[in-house]
mmCIF file of C-alpha atoms in Angstrom:
data_model
loop_
_atom_site.group_PDB
_atom_site.id
_atom_site.type_symbol
_atom_site.label_atom_id
_atom_site.label_comp_id
_atom_site.label_asym_id
_atom_site.label_seq_id
_atom_site.Cartn_x
_atom_site.Cartn_y
_atom_site.Cartn_z
ATOM 1 C CA UNK A 217 -82.592 -136.500 -106.094
ATOM 2 C CA UNK A 218 -83.393 -133.101 -107.745
ATOM 3 C CA UNK A 219 -86.393 -132.746 -109.904
ATOM 4 C CA UNK A 220 -86.121 -129.944 -112.586
ATOM 5 C CA UNK A 221 -89.515 -129.368 -114.179
ATOM 6 C CA UNK A 222 -90.030 -127.503 -117.438
ATOM 7 C CA UNK A 223 -93.361 -126.157 -117.919
ATOM 8 C CA UNK A 224 -95.115 -123.909 -120.512
ATOM 9 C CA UNK A 225 -97.185 -123.910 -123.594
ATOM 10 C CA UNK A 226 -96.379 -125.837 -126.655
ATOM 11 C CA UNK A 227 -93.670 -124.597 -129.132
ATOM 12 C CA UNK A 228 -91.788 -122.238 -126.719
ATOM 13 C CA UNK A 229 -88.626 -124.468 -126.335
ATOM 14 C CA UNK A 230 -89.287 -126.688 -123.260
ATOM 15 C CA UNK A 231 -87.599 -129.670 -124.909
ATOM 16 C CA UNK A 232 -84.501 -127.656 -125.874
ATOM 17 C CA UNK A 233 -84.267 -126.206 -122.369
ATOM 18 C CA UNK A 234 -84.752 -129.607 -120.840
ATOM 19 C CA UNK A 235 -82.043 -131.175 -122.949
ATOM 20 C CA UNK A 236 -79.662 -128.368 -122.416
ATOM 21 C CA UNK A 237 -80.334 -128.481 -118.632
ATOM 22 C CA UNK A 238 -79.646 -132.333 -118.542
ATOM 23 C CA UNK A 239 -76.348 -131.751 -120.491
ATOM 24 C CA UNK A 240 -75.273 -129.132 -118.000
ATOM 25 C CA UNK A 241 -75.927 -131.152 -114.918
ATOM 26 C CA UNK A 242 -74.379 -134.329 -116.300
ATOM 27 C CA UNK A 243 -71.224 -132.431 -117.344
ATOM 28 C CA UNK A 244 -70.913 -131.491 -113.711
ATOM 29 C CA UNK A 245 -70.798 -135.171 -112.593
ATOM 30 C CA UNK A 246 -74.443 -135.542 -111.630
ATOM 31 C CA UNK A 247 -76.177 -138.648 -112.962
ATOM 32 C CA UNK A 248 -79.006 -137.088 -114.961
ATOM 33 C CA UNK A 249 -82.227 -138.449 -116.587
ATOM 34 C CA UNK A 250 -84.036 -136.360 -119.205
ATOM 35 C CA UNK A 251 -87.649 -137.666 -118.886
ATOM 36 C CA UNK A 252 -90.176 -136.747 -121.561
ATOM 37 C CA UNK A 253 -93.706 -136.411 -120.379
ATOM 38 C CA UNK A 254 -94.932 -135.062 -123.706
ATOM 39 C CA UNK A 255 -96.637 -137.790 -125.893
ATOM 40 C CA UNK A 256 -95.240 -135.973 -128.906
ATOM 41 C CA UNK A 257 -91.675 -136.757 -127.841
ATOM 42 C CA UNK A 258 -89.040 -134.339 -129.077
ATOM 43 C CA UNK A 259 -85.909 -135.301 -127.089
ATOM 44 C CA UNK A 260 -84.806 -137.909 -129.635
ATOM 45 C CA UNK A 261 -84.622 -135.281 -132.283
ATOM 46 C CA UNK A 262 -82.942 -132.689 -130.076
ATOM 47 C CA UNK A 263 -80.443 -135.076 -128.584
ATOM 48 C CA UNK A 264 -79.887 -136.778 -131.998
ATOM 49 C CA UNK A 265 -80.274 -140.168 -130.365
ATOM 50 C CA UNK A 266 -82.588 -143.162 -130.613
ATOM 51 C CA UNK A 267 -84.445 -142.843 -127.301
ATOM 52 C CA UNK A 268 -86.830 -145.622 -126.211
ATOM 53 C CA UNK A 269 -89.065 -146.591 -123.330
ATOM 54 C CA UNK A 270 -86.092 -147.505 -121.204
ATOM 55 C CA UNK A 271 -83.388 -145.002 -120.080
ATOM 56 C CA UNK A 272 -80.939 -144.571 -122.989
ATOM 57 C CA UNK A 273 -77.371 -143.546 -122.516
ATOM 58 C CA UNK A 274 -76.639 -140.196 -124.293
ATOM 59 C CA UNK A 275 -73.378 -139.089 -122.839
ATOM 60 C CA UNK A 276 -71.313 -139.511 -119.687
ATOM 61 C CA UNK A 277 -73.795 -139.275 -116.823
ATOM 62 C CA UNK A 278 -76.564 -138.362 -119.131
ATOM 63 C CA UNK A 279 -79.603 -140.702 -119.939
ATOM 64 C CA UNK A 280 -82.891 -140.057 -121.618
ATOM 65 C CA UNK A 281 -86.261 -141.834 -121.725
ATOM 66 C CA UNK A 282 -89.401 -141.278 -123.780
ATOM 67 C CA UNK A 283 -92.161 -143.509 -122.241
ATOM 68 C CA UNK A 284 -94.389 -145.022 -124.843
ATOM 69 C CA UNK A 285 -97.925 -143.909 -123.896
ATOM 70 C CA UNK A 286 -99.751 -146.871 -125.375
ATOM 71 C CA UNK A 287 -97.478 -149.438 -123.736
ATOM 72 C CA UNK A 288 -97.626 -147.457 -120.382
ATOM 73 C CA UNK A 289 -101.474 -147.289 -120.665
ATOM 74 C CA UNK A 290 -101.655 -151.114 -120.803
ATOM 75 C CA UNK A 291 -99.417 -151.490 -117.766
ATOM 76 C CA UNK A 292 -101.293 -148.707 -115.918
ATOM 77 C CA UNK A 293 -104.598 -150.368 -116.609
ATOM 78 C CA UNK A 294 -103.306 -153.678 -115.391
ATOM 79 C CA UNK A 295 -102.055 -152.145 -112.211
ATOM 80 C CA UNK A 296 -105.465 -150.561 -111.360
ATOM 81 C CA UNK A 297 -107.646 -153.060 -113.264
ATOM 82 C CA UNK A 298 -110.208 -153.548 -110.499
ATOM 83 C CA UNK A 299 -110.771 -149.880 -110.107
ATOM 84 C CA UNK A 300 -111.183 -149.077 -113.779
ATOM 85 C CA UNK A 301 -113.397 -152.150 -114.320
ATOM 86 C CA UNK A 302 -115.709 -150.806 -111.451
ATOM 87 C CA UNK A 303 -115.815 -147.391 -112.993
ATOM 88 C CA UNK A 304 -116.246 -148.316 -116.469
ATOM 89 C CA UNK A 305 -118.625 -151.253 -116.042
ATOM 90 C CA UNK A 306 -120.757 -149.308 -113.632
ATOM 91 C CA UNK A 307 -121.498 -146.815 -116.442
ATOM 92 C CA UNK A 308 -121.532 -149.511 -119.126
ATOM 93 C CA UNK A 309 -118.484 -147.736 -120.775
ATOM 94 C CA UNK A 310 -116.030 -150.096 -122.567
ATOM 95 C CA UNK A 311 -112.394 -149.086 -122.980
ATOM 96 C CA UNK A 312 -109.704 -151.333 -124.309
ATOM 97 C CA UNK A 313 -106.495 -151.295 -122.362
ATOM 98 C CA UNK A 314 -104.411 -150.319 -125.418
ATOM 99 C CA UNK A 315 -106.622 -147.295 -125.949
ATOM 100 C CA UNK A 316 -106.822 -146.286 -122.356
ATOM 101 C CA UNK A 317 -104.198 -143.505 -122.701
ATOM 102 C CA UNK A 318 -106.540 -141.691 -125.059
ATOM 103 C CA UNK A 319 -109.138 -141.143 -122.302
ATOM 104 C CA UNK A 320 -109.006 -137.423 -121.327
ATOM 105 C CA UNK A 321 -106.831 -136.883 -118.185
ATOM 106 C CA UNK A 322 -105.587 -140.409 -118.069
ATOM 107 C CA UNK A 323 -102.253 -139.643 -119.858
ATOM 108 C CA UNK A 324 -101.232 -137.376 -116.869
ATOM 109 C CA UNK A 325 -101.941 -140.247 -114.465
ATOM 110 C CA UNK A 326 -99.833 -142.635 -116.523
ATOM 111 C CA UNK A 327 -96.827 -140.399 -116.671
ATOM 112 C CA UNK A 328 -97.145 -139.628 -112.990
ATOM 113 C CA UNK A 329 -97.117 -143.323 -112.225
ATOM 114 C CA UNK A 330 -93.961 -143.781 -114.313
ATOM 115 C CA UNK A 331 -92.281 -140.658 -112.716
ATOM 116 C CA UNK A 332 -93.225 -142.031 -109.254
ATOM 117 C CA UNK A 333 -91.183 -145.238 -110.087
ATOM 118 C CA UNK A 334 -88.176 -143.168 -111.205
ATOM 119 C CA UNK A 335 -88.382 -140.950 -108.140
ATOM 120 C CA UNK A 336 -88.639 -143.897 -105.704
ATOM 121 C CA UNK A 337 -85.867 -145.894 -107.370
ATOM 122 C CA UNK A 338 -83.545 -143.009 -106.652
ATOM 123 C CA UNK A 339 -81.083 -144.026 -109.402
ATOM 124 C CA UNK A 340 -80.332 -140.429 -110.572
ATOM 125 C CA UNK A 341 -79.023 -137.200 -108.953
ATOM 126 C CA UNK A 342 -81.187 -135.069 -111.308
ATOM 127 C CA UNK A 343 -84.329 -135.787 -113.262
ATOM 128 C CA UNK A 344 -85.259 -133.066 -115.808
ATOM 129 C CA UNK A 345 -88.857 -133.256 -116.775
ATOM 130 C CA UNK A 346 -89.939 -132.148 -120.272
ATOM 131 C CA UNK A 347 -93.566 -131.613 -119.634
ATOM 132 C CA UNK A 348 -96.512 -131.727 -121.973
ATOM 133 C CA UNK A 349 -98.089 -128.377 -123.056
ATOM 134 C CA UNK A 350 -101.025 -129.121 -120.848
ATOM 135 C CA UNK A 351 -98.905 -128.374 -117.755
ATOM 136 C CA UNK A 352 -98.913 -131.807 -116.070
ATOM 137 C CA UNK A 353 -97.999 -130.175 -112.753
ATOM 138 C CA UNK A 354 -101.687 -129.161 -112.287
ATOM 139 C CA UNK A 355 -103.085 -132.719 -112.368
ATOM 140 C CA UNK A 356 -100.301 -133.921 -110.106
ATOM 141 C CA UNK A 357 -101.229 -131.251 -107.505
ATOM 142 C CA UNK A 358 -105.043 -131.958 -107.674
ATOM 143 C CA UNK A 359 -104.824 -135.722 -107.831
ATOM 144 C CA UNK A 360 -104.395 -136.379 -104.036
ATOM 145 C CA UNK A 361 -107.461 -134.275 -103.315
ATOM 146 C CA UNK A 362 -109.537 -136.119 -105.917
ATOM 147 C CA UNK A 363 -108.364 -139.484 -104.806
ATOM 148 C CA UNK A 364 -108.925 -138.619 -101.167
ATOM 149 C CA UNK A 365 -112.592 -137.847 -102.023
ATOM 150 C CA UNK A 366 -112.897 -141.105 -103.984
ATOM 151 C CA UNK A 367 -111.373 -143.156 -101.089
ATOM 152 C CA UNK A 368 -113.585 -141.369 -98.532
ATOM 153 C CA UNK A 369 -116.813 -142.078 -100.466
ATOM 154 C CA UNK A 370 -115.780 -145.679 -101.198
ATOM 155 C CA UNK A 371 -115.029 -146.304 -97.546
ATOM 156 C CA UNK A 372 -118.259 -144.640 -96.606
ATOM 157 C CA UNK A 373 -120.148 -146.964 -98.955
ATOM 158 C CA UNK A 374 -117.983 -149.895 -98.223
ATOM 159 C CA UNK A 375 -120.627 -151.998 -96.606
ATOM 160 C CA UNK A 376 -122.953 -151.497 -99.649
ATOM 161 C CA UNK A 377 -120.651 -151.239 -102.785
ATOM 162 C CA UNK A 378 -117.756 -153.376 -101.635
ATOM 163 C CA UNK A 379 -120.120 -156.170 -100.839
ATOM 164 C CA UNK A 380 -121.882 -155.885 -104.178
ATOM 165 C CA UNK A 381 -118.523 -155.826 -105.981
ATOM 166 C CA UNK A 382 -117.388 -158.942 -104.019
ATOM 167 C CA UNK A 383 -120.518 -160.745 -105.008
ATOM 168 C CA UNK A 384 -119.667 -160.143 -108.699
ATOM 169 C CA UNK A 385 -116.297 -161.549 -108.188
ATOM 170 C CA UNK A 386 -114.667 -162.631 -104.909
ATOM 171 C CA UNK A 387 -112.303 -159.929 -103.492
ATOM 172 C CA UNK A 388 -113.308 -157.495 -106.312
ATOM 173 C CA UNK A 389 -114.582 -154.746 -103.980
ATOM 174 C CA UNK A 390 -111.636 -155.021 -101.603
ATOM 175 C CA UNK A 391 -109.208 -154.772 -104.573
ATOM 176 C CA UNK A 392 -110.998 -151.478 -105.709
ATOM 177 C CA UNK A 393 -110.462 -149.872 -102.347
ATOM 178 C CA UNK A 394 -106.789 -151.071 -102.203
ATOM 179 C CA UNK A 395 -105.969 -149.732 -105.652
ATOM 180 C CA UNK A 396 -107.455 -146.263 -104.985
ATOM 181 C CA UNK A 397 -105.456 -146.130 -101.734
ATOM 182 C CA UNK A 398 -102.372 -146.996 -103.761
ATOM 183 C CA UNK A 399 -102.982 -144.366 -106.382
ATOM 184 C CA UNK A 400 -103.536 -141.801 -103.674
ATOM 185 C CA UNK A 401 -100.370 -142.627 -101.965
ATOM 186 C CA UNK A 402 -98.415 -142.189 -105.162
ATOM 187 C CA UNK A 403 -100.081 -138.864 -106.013
ATOM 188 C CA UNK A 404 -99.380 -137.477 -102.512
ATOM 189 C CA UNK A 405 -95.793 -138.597 -102.689
ATOM 190 C CA UNK A 406 -95.283 -136.765 -105.965
ATOM 191 C CA UNK A 407 -97.232 -133.687 -104.832
ATOM 192 C CA UNK A 408 -95.105 -133.430 -101.709
ATOM 193 C CA UNK A 409 -91.973 -133.645 -103.896
ATOM 194 C CA UNK A 410 -93.234 -130.862 -106.192
ATOM 195 C CA UNK A 411 -93.975 -128.496 -103.440
ATOM 196 C CA UNK A 412 -90.616 -129.083 -101.663
ATOM 197 C CA UNK A 413 -88.164 -126.449 -102.996
ATOM 198 C CA UNK A 414 -85.300 -128.725 -101.638
ATOM 199 C CA UNK A 415 -86.391 -131.343 -104.113
ATOM 200 C CA UNK A 416 -87.995 -129.540 -107.055
ATOM 201 C CA UNK A 417 -87.147 -126.597 -109.326
ATOM 202 C CA UNK A 418 -89.926 -125.505 -111.579
ATOM 203 C CA UNK A 419 -89.051 -123.349 -114.677
ATOM 204 C CA UNK A 420 -91.620 -121.872 -116.970
ATOM 205 C CA UNK A 421 -90.574 -121.379 -120.533
ATOM 206 C CA UNK A 422 -92.042 -118.649 -122.689
ATOM 207 C CA UNK A 423 -91.410 -116.491 -125.660
ATOM 208 C CA UNK A 424 -91.648 -112.547 -125.527
ATOM 209 C CA UNK A 425 -94.996 -112.251 -127.157
ATOM 210 C CA UNK A 426 -98.395 -111.057 -125.771
ATOM 211 C CA UNK A 427 -100.321 -114.390 -125.819
ATOM 212 C CA UNK A 428 -97.354 -116.388 -124.519
ATOM 213 C CA UNK A 429 -96.774 -114.020 -121.687
ATOM 214 C CA UNK A 430 -100.465 -113.848 -120.647
ATOM 215 C CA UNK A 431 -100.752 -117.763 -120.752
ATOM 216 C CA UNK A 432 -97.572 -118.160 -118.765
ATOM 217 C CA UNK A 433 -98.720 -115.676 -116.120
ATOM 218 C CA UNK A 434 -101.961 -117.607 -115.713
ATOM 219 C CA UNK A 435 -99.996 -120.872 -115.416
ATOM 220 C CA UNK A 436 -97.684 -119.389 -112.759
ATOM 221 C CA UNK A 437 -100.557 -118.010 -110.692
ATOM 222 C CA UNK A 438 -102.581 -121.212 -110.870
ATOM 223 C CA UNK A 439 -99.689 -123.352 -109.963
ATOM 224 C CA UNK A 440 -98.644 -121.103 -107.040
ATOM 225 C CA UNK A 441 -102.115 -120.980 -105.818
ATOM 226 C CA UNK A 442 -101.656 -124.685 -104.970
ATOM 227 C CA UNK A 443 -98.493 -124.002 -102.876
ATOM 228 C CA UNK A 444 -95.866 -124.663 -105.556
ATOM 229 C CA UNK A 445 -93.194 -122.085 -106.155
ATOM 230 C CA UNK A 446 -92.065 -121.364 -109.749
ATOM 231 C CA UNK A 447 -88.371 -120.600 -109.339
ATOM 232 C CA UNK A 448 -87.425 -119.334 -112.706
ATOM 233 C CA UNK A 449 -88.523 -118.111 -116.098
ATOM 234 C CA UNK A 450 -86.770 -118.829 -119.390
ATOM 235 C CA UNK A 451 -87.562 -116.279 -122.094
ATOM 236 C CA UNK A 452 -86.669 -117.920 -125.424
ATOM 237 C CA UNK A 453 -86.160 -116.673 -128.987
ATOM 238 C CA UNK A 454 -85.028 -113.182 -128.024
ATOM 239 C CA UNK A 455 -83.917 -111.360 -131.174
ATOM 240 C CA UNK A 456 -80.712 -109.454 -131.590
ATOM 241 C CA UNK A 457 -80.859 -105.805 -132.691
ATOM 242 C CA UNK A 458 -80.933 -105.428 -136.479
ATOM 243 C CA UNK A 459 -81.121 -102.460 -138.754
ATOM 244 C CA UNK A 460 -83.951 -103.749 -141.021
ATOM 245 C CA UNK A 461 -87.515 -102.285 -140.389
ATOM 246 C CA UNK A 462 -89.160 -105.618 -139.636
ATOM 247 C CA UNK A 463 -86.503 -106.796 -137.070
ATOM 248 C CA UNK A 464 -86.412 -103.356 -135.442
ATOM 249 C CA UNK A 465 -90.236 -103.455 -134.813
ATOM 250 C CA UNK A 466 -89.824 -107.131 -133.426
ATOM 251 C CA UNK A 467 -86.959 -106.220 -131.290
ATOM 252 C CA UNK A 468 -88.795 -103.270 -129.796
ATOM 253 C CA UNK A 469 -92.003 -105.260 -129.168
ATOM 254 C CA UNK A 470 -89.924 -108.036 -127.569
ATOM 255 C CA UNK A 471 -88.140 -105.557 -125.413
ATOM 256 C CA UNK A 472 -91.491 -104.245 -124.046
ATOM 257 C CA UNK A 473 -92.556 -107.739 -123.108
ATOM 258 C CA UNK A 474 -89.303 -108.683 -121.534
ATOM 259 C CA UNK A 475 -89.437 -105.532 -119.301
ATOM 260 C CA UNK A 476 -93.005 -106.527 -118.431
ATOM 261 C CA UNK A 477 -91.794 -110.086 -117.430
ATOM 262 C CA UNK A 478 -89.058 -108.615 -115.344
ATOM 263 C CA UNK A 479 -91.348 -106.309 -113.546
ATOM 264 C CA UNK A 480 -94.064 -108.877 -112.860
ATOM 265 C CA UNK A 481 -91.726 -111.562 -111.812
ATOM 266 C CA UNK A 482 -88.960 -109.599 -110.123
ATOM 267 C CA UNK A 483 -88.755 -112.276 -107.377
ATOM 268 C CA UNK A 484 -87.757 -115.050 -109.815
ATOM 269 C CA UNK A 485 -84.700 -116.006 -111.705
ATOM 270 C CA UNK A 486 -84.971 -114.959 -115.322
ATOM 271 C CA UNK A 487 -82.783 -116.171 -118.203
ATOM 272 C CA UNK A 488 -82.957 -114.809 -121.748
ATOM 273 C CA UNK A 489 -82.161 -117.180 -124.537
ATOM 274 C CA UNK A 490 -81.282 -115.635 -127.976
ATOM 275 C CA UNK A 491 -82.777 -116.641 -131.219
ATOM 276 C CA UNK A 492 -80.024 -118.982 -132.602
ATOM 277 C CA UNK A 493 -81.018 -118.614 -136.185
ATOM 278 C CA UNK A 494 -81.537 -122.301 -136.730
ATOM 279 C CA UNK A 495 -83.005 -125.352 -135.038
ATOM 280 C CA UNK A 496 -81.005 -126.191 -131.928
ATOM 281 C CA UNK A 497 -79.970 -129.829 -131.501
ATOM 282 C CA UNK A 498 -77.060 -132.098 -130.759
ATOM 283 C CA UNK A 499 -73.794 -130.061 -130.252
ATOM 284 C CA UNK A 500 -75.754 -126.789 -130.233
ATOM 285 C CA UNK A 501 -77.171 -127.719 -126.868
ATOM 286 C CA UNK A 502 -73.862 -126.902 -125.124
ATOM 287 C CA UNK A 503 -74.233 -123.128 -125.992
ATOM 288 C CA UNK A 504 -77.938 -123.191 -124.685
ATOM 289 C CA UNK A 505 -76.690 -124.795 -121.503
ATOM 290 C CA UNK A 506 -73.932 -122.089 -121.049
ATOM 291 C CA UNK A 507 -76.559 -119.268 -121.872
ATOM 292 C CA UNK A 508 -78.881 -120.596 -119.176
ATOM 293 C CA UNK A 509 -76.528 -121.465 -116.360
ATOM 294 C CA UNK A 510 -73.014 -120.341 -116.925
ATOM 295 C CA UNK A 511 -73.869 -116.581 -116.457
ATOM 296 C CA UNK A 512 -75.504 -117.332 -113.149
ATOM 297 C CA UNK A 513 -78.908 -116.445 -114.279
ATOM 298 C CA UNK A 514 -80.453 -119.803 -113.349
ATOM 299 C CA UNK A 515 -79.476 -122.198 -110.508
ATOM 300 C CA UNK A 516 -80.516 -125.814 -109.968
#
């Protein structure tokens, strides 16, 4: 299985790039899943299809899924019920399972858990991940380290805390340790997949503007500091030359930032996507796919 991960800030075109990539690989005979990790799902609109919580057929070899965060939160809470009961009840903090996904940082865990299932099932040749603007890749990289610390502390205090939890409810303390270990195993599996270039391709999508370039540079540095290689950069909304004064200034400004991107990231694949003049969806994705991959600027 090949994981193609689209990262970047909000509003730069990650969902369009994800959908176009999925179309490209599926048309080449690879069974492909476009997987939305953004709670504000956009794939339905872009693919012009009703996409639900289960993989939905879009075209030959192409499927898409938009997991429902609230429903996934309830399932996730049920899977790690003992762990979260221990954490929340210890601090007298009440969270309803249906509201669990709203807890800061939990959404990333929930989507990681669902992606793990897709990865382990192995039903697809390619999974294109349309990430949330918060760059889910970072929590995935840090989670094994965090859970390792939790497991170590729990095991170190096992004689004290596990016994207390077991007094509250038979087997409760043992269940807590078991669930933390399971969460850690899943996180380590996904981290190992992300850092393996034979499995994962990570593309950062940006636009040629100062704030976007700076934020993308910080994202790339942070991700690569954790041992993950960003393979490629997609520069979106590149304007074509125009004679009017406004457009001429915008084109000149964009040109400067594009040159900066090419200089700073000379070791990466870089693809330029034009400004198409309208919202890209449905049939228009075929042109985006060709602009990304047919000219050989990007490889999967």
